[in-house]
Short mmCIF file of C-alpha atoms in Angstrom, two decimals:
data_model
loop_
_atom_site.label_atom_id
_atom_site.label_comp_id
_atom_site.label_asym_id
_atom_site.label_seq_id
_atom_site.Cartn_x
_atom_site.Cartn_y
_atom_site.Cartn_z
CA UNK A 1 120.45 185.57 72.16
CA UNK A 2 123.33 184.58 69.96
CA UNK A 3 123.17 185.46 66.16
CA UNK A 4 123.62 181.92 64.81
CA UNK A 5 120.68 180.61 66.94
CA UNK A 6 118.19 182.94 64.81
CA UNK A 7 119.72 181.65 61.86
CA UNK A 8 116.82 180.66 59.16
CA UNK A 9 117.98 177.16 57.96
CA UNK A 10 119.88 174.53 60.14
CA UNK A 11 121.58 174.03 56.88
CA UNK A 12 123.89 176.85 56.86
CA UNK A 13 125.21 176.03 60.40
CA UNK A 14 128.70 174.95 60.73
CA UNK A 15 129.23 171.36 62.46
CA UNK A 16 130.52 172.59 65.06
CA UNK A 17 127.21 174.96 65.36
CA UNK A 18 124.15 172.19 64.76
CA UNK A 19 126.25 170.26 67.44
CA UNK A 20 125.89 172.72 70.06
CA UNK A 21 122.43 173.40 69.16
CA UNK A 22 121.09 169.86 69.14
CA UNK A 23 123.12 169.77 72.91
CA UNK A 24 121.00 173.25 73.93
CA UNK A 25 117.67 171.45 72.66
CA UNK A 26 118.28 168.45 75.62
CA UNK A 27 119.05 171.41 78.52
CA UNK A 28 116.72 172.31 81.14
CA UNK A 29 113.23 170.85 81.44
CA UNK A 30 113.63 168.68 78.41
CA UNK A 31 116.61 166.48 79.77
CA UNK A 32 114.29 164.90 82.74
CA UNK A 33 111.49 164.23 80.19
CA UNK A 34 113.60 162.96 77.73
CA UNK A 35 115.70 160.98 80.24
CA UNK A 36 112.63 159.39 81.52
CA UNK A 37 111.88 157.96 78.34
CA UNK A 38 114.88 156.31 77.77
CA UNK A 39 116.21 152.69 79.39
CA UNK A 40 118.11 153.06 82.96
CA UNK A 41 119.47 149.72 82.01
CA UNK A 42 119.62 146.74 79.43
CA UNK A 43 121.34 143.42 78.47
CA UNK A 44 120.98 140.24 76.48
CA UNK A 45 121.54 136.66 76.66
CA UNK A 46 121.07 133.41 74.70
CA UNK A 47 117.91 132.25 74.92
CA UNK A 48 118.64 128.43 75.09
CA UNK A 49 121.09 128.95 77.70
CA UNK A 50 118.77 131.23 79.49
CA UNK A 51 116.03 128.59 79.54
CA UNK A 52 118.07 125.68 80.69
CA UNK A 53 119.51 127.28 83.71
CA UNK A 54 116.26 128.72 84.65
CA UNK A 55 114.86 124.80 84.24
CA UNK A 56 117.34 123.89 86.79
CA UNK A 57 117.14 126.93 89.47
CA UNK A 58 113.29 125.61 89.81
CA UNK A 59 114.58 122.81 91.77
CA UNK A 60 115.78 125.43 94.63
CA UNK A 61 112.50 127.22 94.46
CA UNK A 62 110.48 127.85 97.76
CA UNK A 63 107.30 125.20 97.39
CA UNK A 64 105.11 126.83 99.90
CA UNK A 65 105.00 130.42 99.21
CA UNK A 66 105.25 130.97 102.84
CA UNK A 67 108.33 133.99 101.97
CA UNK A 68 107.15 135.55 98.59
CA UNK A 69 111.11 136.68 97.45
CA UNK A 70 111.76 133.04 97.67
CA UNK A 71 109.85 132.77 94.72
CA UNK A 72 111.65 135.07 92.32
CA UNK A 73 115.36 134.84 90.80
CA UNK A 74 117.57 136.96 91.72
CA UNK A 75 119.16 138.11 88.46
CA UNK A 76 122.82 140.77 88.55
CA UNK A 77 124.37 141.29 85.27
CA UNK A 78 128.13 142.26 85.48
CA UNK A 79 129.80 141.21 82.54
CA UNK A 80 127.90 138.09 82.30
CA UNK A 81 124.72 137.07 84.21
CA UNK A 82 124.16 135.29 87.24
CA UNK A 83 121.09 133.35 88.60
CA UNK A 84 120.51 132.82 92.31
CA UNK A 85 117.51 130.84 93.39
CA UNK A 86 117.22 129.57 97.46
CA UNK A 87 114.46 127.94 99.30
CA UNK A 88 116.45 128.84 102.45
CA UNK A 89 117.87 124.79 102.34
CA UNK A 90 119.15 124.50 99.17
CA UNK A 91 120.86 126.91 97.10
CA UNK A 92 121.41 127.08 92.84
CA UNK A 93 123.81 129.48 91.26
CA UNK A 94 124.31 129.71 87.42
CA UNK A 95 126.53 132.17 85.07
CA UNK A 96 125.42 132.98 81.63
CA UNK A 97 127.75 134.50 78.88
CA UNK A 98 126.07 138.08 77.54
CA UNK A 99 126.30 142.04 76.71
CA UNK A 100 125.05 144.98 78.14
CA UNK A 101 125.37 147.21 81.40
CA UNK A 102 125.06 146.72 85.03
CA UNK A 103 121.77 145.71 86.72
CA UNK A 104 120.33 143.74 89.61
CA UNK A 105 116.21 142.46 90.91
CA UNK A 106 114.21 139.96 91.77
CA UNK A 107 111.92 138.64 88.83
CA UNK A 108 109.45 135.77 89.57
CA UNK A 109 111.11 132.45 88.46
CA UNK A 110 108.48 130.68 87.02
CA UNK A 111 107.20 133.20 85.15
CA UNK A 112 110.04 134.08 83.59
CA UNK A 113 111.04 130.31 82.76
CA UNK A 114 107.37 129.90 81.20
CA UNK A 115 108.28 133.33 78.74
CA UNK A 116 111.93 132.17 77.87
CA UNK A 117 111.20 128.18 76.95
CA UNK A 118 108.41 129.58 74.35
CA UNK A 119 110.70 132.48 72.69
CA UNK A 120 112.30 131.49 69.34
CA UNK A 121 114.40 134.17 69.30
CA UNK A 122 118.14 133.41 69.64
CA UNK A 123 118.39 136.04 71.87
CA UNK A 124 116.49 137.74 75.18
CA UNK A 125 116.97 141.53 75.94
CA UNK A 126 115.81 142.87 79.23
CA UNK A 127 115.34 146.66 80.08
CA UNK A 128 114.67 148.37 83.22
CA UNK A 129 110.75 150.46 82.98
CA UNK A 130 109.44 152.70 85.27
CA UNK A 131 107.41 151.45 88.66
CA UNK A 132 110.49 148.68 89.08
CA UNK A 133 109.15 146.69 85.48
CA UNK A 134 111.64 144.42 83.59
CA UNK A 135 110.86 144.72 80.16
CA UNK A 136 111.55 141.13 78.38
CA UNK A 137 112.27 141.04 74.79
CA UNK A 138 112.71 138.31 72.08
CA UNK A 139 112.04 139.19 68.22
CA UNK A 140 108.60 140.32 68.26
CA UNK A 141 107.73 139.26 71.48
CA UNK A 142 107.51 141.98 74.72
CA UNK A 143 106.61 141.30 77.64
CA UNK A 144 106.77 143.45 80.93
CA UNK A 145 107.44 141.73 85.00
CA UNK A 146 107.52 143.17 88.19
CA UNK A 147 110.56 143.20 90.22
CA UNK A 148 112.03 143.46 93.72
CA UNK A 149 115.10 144.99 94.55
CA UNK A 150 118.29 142.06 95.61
CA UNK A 151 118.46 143.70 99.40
CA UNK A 152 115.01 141.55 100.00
CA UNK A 153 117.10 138.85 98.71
CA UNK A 154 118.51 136.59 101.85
CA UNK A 155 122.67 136.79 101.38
CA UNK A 156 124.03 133.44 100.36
CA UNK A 157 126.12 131.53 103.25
CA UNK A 158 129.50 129.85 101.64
CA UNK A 159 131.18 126.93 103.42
CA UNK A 160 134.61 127.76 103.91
CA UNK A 161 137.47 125.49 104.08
CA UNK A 162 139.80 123.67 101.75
CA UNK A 163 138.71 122.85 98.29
CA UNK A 164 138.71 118.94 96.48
CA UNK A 165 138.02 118.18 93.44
CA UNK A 166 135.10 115.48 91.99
CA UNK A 167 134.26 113.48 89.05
CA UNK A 168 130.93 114.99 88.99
CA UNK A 169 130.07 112.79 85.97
CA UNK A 170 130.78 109.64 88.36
CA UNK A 171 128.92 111.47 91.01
CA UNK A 172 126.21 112.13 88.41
CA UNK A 173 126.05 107.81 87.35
CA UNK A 174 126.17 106.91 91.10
CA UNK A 175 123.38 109.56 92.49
CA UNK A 176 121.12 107.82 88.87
CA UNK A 177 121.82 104.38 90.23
CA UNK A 178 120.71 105.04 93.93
CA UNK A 179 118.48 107.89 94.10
CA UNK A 180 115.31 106.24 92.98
CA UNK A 181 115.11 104.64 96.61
CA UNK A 182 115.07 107.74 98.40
CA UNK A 183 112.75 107.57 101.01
CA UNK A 184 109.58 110.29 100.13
CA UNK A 185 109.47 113.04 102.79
CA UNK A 186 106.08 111.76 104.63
CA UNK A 187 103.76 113.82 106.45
CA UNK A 188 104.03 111.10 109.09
CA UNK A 189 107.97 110.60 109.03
CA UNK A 190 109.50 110.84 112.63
CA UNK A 191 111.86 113.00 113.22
CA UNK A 192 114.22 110.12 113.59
CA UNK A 193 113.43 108.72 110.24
CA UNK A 194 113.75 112.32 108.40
CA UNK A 195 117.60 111.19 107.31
CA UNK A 196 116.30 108.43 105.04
CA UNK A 197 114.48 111.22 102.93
CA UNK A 198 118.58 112.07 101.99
CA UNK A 199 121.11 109.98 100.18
CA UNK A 200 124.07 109.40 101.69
CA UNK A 201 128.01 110.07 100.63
CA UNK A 202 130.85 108.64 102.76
CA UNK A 203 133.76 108.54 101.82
CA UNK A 204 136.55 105.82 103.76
CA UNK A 205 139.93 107.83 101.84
CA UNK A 206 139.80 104.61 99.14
CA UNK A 207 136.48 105.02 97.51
CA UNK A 208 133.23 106.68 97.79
CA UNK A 209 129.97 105.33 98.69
CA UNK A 210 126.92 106.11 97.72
CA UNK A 211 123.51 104.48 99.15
CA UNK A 212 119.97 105.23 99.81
CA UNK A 213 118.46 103.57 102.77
CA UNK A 214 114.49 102.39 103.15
CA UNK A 215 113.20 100.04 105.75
CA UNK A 216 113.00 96.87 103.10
CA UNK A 217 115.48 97.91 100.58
CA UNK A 218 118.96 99.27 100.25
CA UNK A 219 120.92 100.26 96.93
CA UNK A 220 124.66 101.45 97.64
CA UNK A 221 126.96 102.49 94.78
CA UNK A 222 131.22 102.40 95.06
CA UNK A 223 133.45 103.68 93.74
CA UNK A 224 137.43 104.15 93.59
CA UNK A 225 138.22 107.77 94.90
CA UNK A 226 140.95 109.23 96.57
CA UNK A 227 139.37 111.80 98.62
CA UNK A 228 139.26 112.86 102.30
CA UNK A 229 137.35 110.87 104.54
CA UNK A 230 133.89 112.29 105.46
CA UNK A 231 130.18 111.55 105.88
CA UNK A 232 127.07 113.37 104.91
CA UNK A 233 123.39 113.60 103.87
CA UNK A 234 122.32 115.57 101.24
CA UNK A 235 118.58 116.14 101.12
CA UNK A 236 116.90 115.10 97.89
CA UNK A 237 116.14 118.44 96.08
CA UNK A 238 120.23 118.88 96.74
CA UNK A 239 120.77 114.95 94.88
CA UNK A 240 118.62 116.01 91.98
CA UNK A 241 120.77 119.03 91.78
CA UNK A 242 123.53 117.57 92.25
CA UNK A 243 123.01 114.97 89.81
CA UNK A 244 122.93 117.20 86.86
CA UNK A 245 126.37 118.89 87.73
CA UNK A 246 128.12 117.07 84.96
CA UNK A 247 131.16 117.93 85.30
CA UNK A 248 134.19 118.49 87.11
CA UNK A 249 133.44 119.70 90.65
CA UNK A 250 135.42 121.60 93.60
CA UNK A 251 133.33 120.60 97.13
CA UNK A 252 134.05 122.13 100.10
CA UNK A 253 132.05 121.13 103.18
CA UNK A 254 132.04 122.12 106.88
CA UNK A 255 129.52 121.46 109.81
CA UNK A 256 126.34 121.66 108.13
CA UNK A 257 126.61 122.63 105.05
CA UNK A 258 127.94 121.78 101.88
CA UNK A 259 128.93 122.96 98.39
CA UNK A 260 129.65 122.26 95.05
CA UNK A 261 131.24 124.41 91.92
CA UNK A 262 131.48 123.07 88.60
CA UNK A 263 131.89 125.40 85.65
CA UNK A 264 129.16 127.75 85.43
CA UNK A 265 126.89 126.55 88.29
CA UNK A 266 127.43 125.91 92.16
CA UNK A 267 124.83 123.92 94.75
CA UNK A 268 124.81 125.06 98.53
CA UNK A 269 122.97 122.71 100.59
CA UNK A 270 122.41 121.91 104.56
CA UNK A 271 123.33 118.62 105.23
CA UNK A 272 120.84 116.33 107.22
CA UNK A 273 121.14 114.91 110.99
CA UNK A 274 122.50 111.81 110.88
CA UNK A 275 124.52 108.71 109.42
CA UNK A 276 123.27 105.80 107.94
CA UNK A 277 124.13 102.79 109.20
CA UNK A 278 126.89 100.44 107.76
CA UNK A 279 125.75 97.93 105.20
CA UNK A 280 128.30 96.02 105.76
CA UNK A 281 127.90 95.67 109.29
CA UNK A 282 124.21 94.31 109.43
CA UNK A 283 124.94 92.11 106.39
CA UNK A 284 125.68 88.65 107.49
CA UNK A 285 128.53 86.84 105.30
CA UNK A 286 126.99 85.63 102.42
CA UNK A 287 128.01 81.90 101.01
CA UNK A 288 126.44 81.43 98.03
CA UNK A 289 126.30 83.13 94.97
CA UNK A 290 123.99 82.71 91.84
CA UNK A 291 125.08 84.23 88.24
CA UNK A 292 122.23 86.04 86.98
CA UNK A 293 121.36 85.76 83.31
CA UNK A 294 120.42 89.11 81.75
CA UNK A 295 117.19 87.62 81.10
CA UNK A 296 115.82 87.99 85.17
CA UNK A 297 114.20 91.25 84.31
CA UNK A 298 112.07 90.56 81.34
CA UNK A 299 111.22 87.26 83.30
CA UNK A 300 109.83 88.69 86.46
CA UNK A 301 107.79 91.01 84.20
CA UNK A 302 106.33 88.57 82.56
CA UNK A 303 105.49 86.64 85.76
CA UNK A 304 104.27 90.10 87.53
CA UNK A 305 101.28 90.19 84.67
CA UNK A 306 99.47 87.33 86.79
CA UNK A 307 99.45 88.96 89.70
CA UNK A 308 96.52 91.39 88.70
CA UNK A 309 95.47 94.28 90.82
CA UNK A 310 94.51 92.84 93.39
CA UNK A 311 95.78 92.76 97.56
CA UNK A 312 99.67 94.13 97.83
CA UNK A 313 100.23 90.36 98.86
CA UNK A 314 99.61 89.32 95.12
CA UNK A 315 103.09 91.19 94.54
CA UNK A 316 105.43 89.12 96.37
CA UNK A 317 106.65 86.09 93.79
CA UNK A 318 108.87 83.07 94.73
CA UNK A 319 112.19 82.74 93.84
CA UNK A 320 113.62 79.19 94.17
CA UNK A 321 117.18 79.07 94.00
CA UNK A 322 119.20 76.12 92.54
CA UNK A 323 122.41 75.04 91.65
CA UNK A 324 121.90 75.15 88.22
CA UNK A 325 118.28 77.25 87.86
CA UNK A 326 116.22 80.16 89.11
CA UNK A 327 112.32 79.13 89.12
CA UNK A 328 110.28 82.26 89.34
CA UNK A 329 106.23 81.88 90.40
CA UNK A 330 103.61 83.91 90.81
CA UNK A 331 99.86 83.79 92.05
CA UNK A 332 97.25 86.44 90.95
CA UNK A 333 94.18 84.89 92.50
CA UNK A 334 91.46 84.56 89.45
CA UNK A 335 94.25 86.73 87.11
CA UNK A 336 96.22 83.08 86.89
CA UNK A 337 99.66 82.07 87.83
CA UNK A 338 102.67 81.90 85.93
CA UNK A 339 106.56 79.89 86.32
CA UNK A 340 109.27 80.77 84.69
CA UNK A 341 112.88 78.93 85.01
CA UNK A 342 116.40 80.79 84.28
CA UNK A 343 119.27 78.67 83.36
CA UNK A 344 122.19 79.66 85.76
CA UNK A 345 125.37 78.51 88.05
CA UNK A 346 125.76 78.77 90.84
CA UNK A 347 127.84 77.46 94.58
CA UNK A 348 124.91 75.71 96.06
CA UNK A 349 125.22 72.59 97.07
CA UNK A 350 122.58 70.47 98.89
CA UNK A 351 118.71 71.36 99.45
CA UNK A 352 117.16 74.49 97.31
CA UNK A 353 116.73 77.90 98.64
CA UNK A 354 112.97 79.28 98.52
CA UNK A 355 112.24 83.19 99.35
CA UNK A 356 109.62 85.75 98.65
CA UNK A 357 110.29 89.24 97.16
CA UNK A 358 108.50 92.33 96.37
CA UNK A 359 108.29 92.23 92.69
CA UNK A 360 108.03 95.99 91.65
CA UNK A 361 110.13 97.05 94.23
CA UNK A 362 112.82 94.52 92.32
CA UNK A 363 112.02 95.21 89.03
CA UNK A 364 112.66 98.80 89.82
CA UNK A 365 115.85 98.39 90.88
CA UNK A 366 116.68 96.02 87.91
CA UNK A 367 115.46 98.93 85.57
CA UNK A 368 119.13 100.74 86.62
CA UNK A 369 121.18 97.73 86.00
CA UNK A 370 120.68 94.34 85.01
CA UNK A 371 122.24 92.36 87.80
CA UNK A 372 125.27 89.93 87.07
CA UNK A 373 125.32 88.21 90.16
CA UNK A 374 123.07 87.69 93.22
CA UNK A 375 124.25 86.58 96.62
CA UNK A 376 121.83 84.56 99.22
CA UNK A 377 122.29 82.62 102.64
CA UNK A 378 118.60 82.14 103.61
CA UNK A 379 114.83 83.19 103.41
CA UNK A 380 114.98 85.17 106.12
CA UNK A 381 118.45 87.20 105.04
CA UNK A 382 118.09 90.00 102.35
CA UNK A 383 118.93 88.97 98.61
CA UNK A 384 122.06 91.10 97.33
CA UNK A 385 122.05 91.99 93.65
CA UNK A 386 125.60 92.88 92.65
CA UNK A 387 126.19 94.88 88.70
CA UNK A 388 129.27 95.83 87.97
CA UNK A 389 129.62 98.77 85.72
CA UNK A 390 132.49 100.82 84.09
CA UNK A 391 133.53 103.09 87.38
CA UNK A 392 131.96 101.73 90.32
CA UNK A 393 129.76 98.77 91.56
CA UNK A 394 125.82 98.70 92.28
CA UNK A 395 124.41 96.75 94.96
CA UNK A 396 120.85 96.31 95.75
CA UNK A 397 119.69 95.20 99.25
CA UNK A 398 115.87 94.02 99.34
CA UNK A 399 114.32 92.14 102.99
CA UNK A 400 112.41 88.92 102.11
CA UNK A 401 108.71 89.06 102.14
CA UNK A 402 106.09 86.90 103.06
CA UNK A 403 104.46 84.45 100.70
CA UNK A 404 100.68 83.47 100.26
CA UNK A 405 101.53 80.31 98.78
#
């Protein structure tokens, strides 16, 4: 053994000496142990970016359970972090600035989201345990996950082709003005009818349209855009996605599939079977128009009160259109009636123009956009409301109904 290792006192070694001696101390059986003990890997993030992403990745998580990895994010850390959540139809990607080495896993999405929105730490710091456990720290707060390796992770599909670019903050208004009439995805929905569960974007090279189609009611949003002409259907989980891309957006899109980057996130959809049909081909030409006071809305509220809870038939109220009025009525049964009468203008000329319309279904397309204008040719023709906003123009379609009185 060498003299200076049966030295008495550490503090008569030279630098050079303690150096060696503290490296000798980590050599054979106490590296592994000691190794052990220490973290393989670890980085950090902000916690408010952290919990917004994670927010939106939920929208692209597997509902059913039916594939268990579907229900984790897949988390790599190269420089910065990326999020990948899939349900196998829809795809979310986000990037989040941070510091620390290389890693990769699965973690279980909602449980993760449910730690991160209740840290008040400024930062999270993640470390790789023994038996595949992500450590998850925030100030005092530690708490430990399970997680999968990425190869049970399905590999992400990108559309290829060329690249054009999208006011997703336009995209973003139009999807909020339409969306709401999105037909829900039914047990009983034939396959035929499974489109109407989508909204739809076509595009004509001028301007881009963007409608939701029901059986009674129809809202379509256009705008000015000088893009390629195409046709699609994004399923709804990809709209409500796609709606909070707020910003500007490269698409690319091929046969079947879709996507769209903005700065730090990226959707991947399918696209559903199917085209809606024209508007403008089953709409008749319209020859009168009525200017609609910004005072419909709180009116047919008012006159909905009297129609109680009763039968479905106690929503439908009468609208009587006249050249210079709109009289509103309703009938609740024993809840009362009510009348109300707008002041307007209008083109008609000659005998007044009486049809019956679902009330909620109205109001809730008023609750977008107060209407400016409304377009009618008979009771048996849909009503048109028309708003025009700043960037494109909102129409709402709604089919007559039948009146009890």
């Amino acid at each position: 053994m060498n003299a200076w290792l049966s030295a008495p006192e550490p503090s008569t070694l030279l630098p050079a000496q303690r150096e060696r001696k503290d490296s000798l101390s980590l050599s054979g059986l106490a590296q592994p142990l000691i190794a052990s003990l220490l973290p393989k890997y670890m980085f950090k993030v902000n916690r408010k970016a952290l919990a917004a992403e994670l927010s939106l990745l939920q929208i692209a998580l597997e509902k059913k359970g039916t594939i268990p990895i579907l229900s984790s994010v897949k988390m790599e850390f190269v420089n910065h972090l990326t999020l990948t959540a899939t349900d196998a139809e829809i795809t979310l990607i986000a990037e989040i600035p941070g510091e620390g080495d290389p890693w990769s896993g699965c973690v279980p999405l909602k449980i993760l989201f449910s730690l991160v929105k209740l840290f008040e730490s400024g930062e999270v710091r993640f470390t790789e345990r023994k038996n595949q456990r992500l450590e998850i720290c925030s100030d005092g707060s530690k708490h430990t996950l399970p997680f999968e390796r990425t190869e049970k992770f399905p590999a992400i599909l990108f559309p290829s082709g060329t690249s054009v670019q999208i006011d997703g903050e336009a995209i973003s208004q139009m999807i909020g003005a339409t969306s709401f009439w999105i037909r829900p995805d039914d047990i009983g929905l034939k396959p035929t009818e499974r489109k109407q569960t989508g909204l739809s974007f076509r595009s004509n090279g001028e301007s881009l349209e963007v409608m939701a189609f029901q059986r009674t009611v129809t809202a379509i949003a256009t705008a000015k855009f000088d893009l390629p002409e195409f046709g699609f259907i994004l399923p709804r989980q990809a709209v409500i996605a796609l709606g909070k891309l707020q910003c500007a957006l490269s698409s690319i899109w091929e046969s079947g599939r879709v996507s769209f980057k903005g700065e730090n996130r990226t959707l991947i959809t399918q696209i559903l079977e199917g085209q809606f049909p024209s508007w403008r081909a089953f709409l008749p030409k319209y020859e009168h128009s009525v200017s609609v006071s910004g005072t419909l809305r709180a009116a047919l509220k008012r006159a909905l009160i009297t129609t109680g809870n009763g039968p479905k038939t106690f929503e439908a109220l009468k609208l009587t259109f006249a050249k210079t009025f709109i009289k509103i009525e309703s009938r609740g049964g024993d809840t009362g009636q009510s009348e109300e009468i707008l002041e307007t203008r209008s083109n008609l000329n000659g005998n007044e123009i009486v049809i019956g319309i679902n009330a909620k279904q109205l109001l809730e397309a008023l609750s977008v956009a107060e209407p400016s204008t409304c377009e009618i040719l008979s009771p048996e023709q849909p009503l048109v409301f028309i708003t025009n906003t700043e960037g494109y123009e909102l129409r709402f379609l709604t089919m007559p109904c039948r009146l009890n009185f």
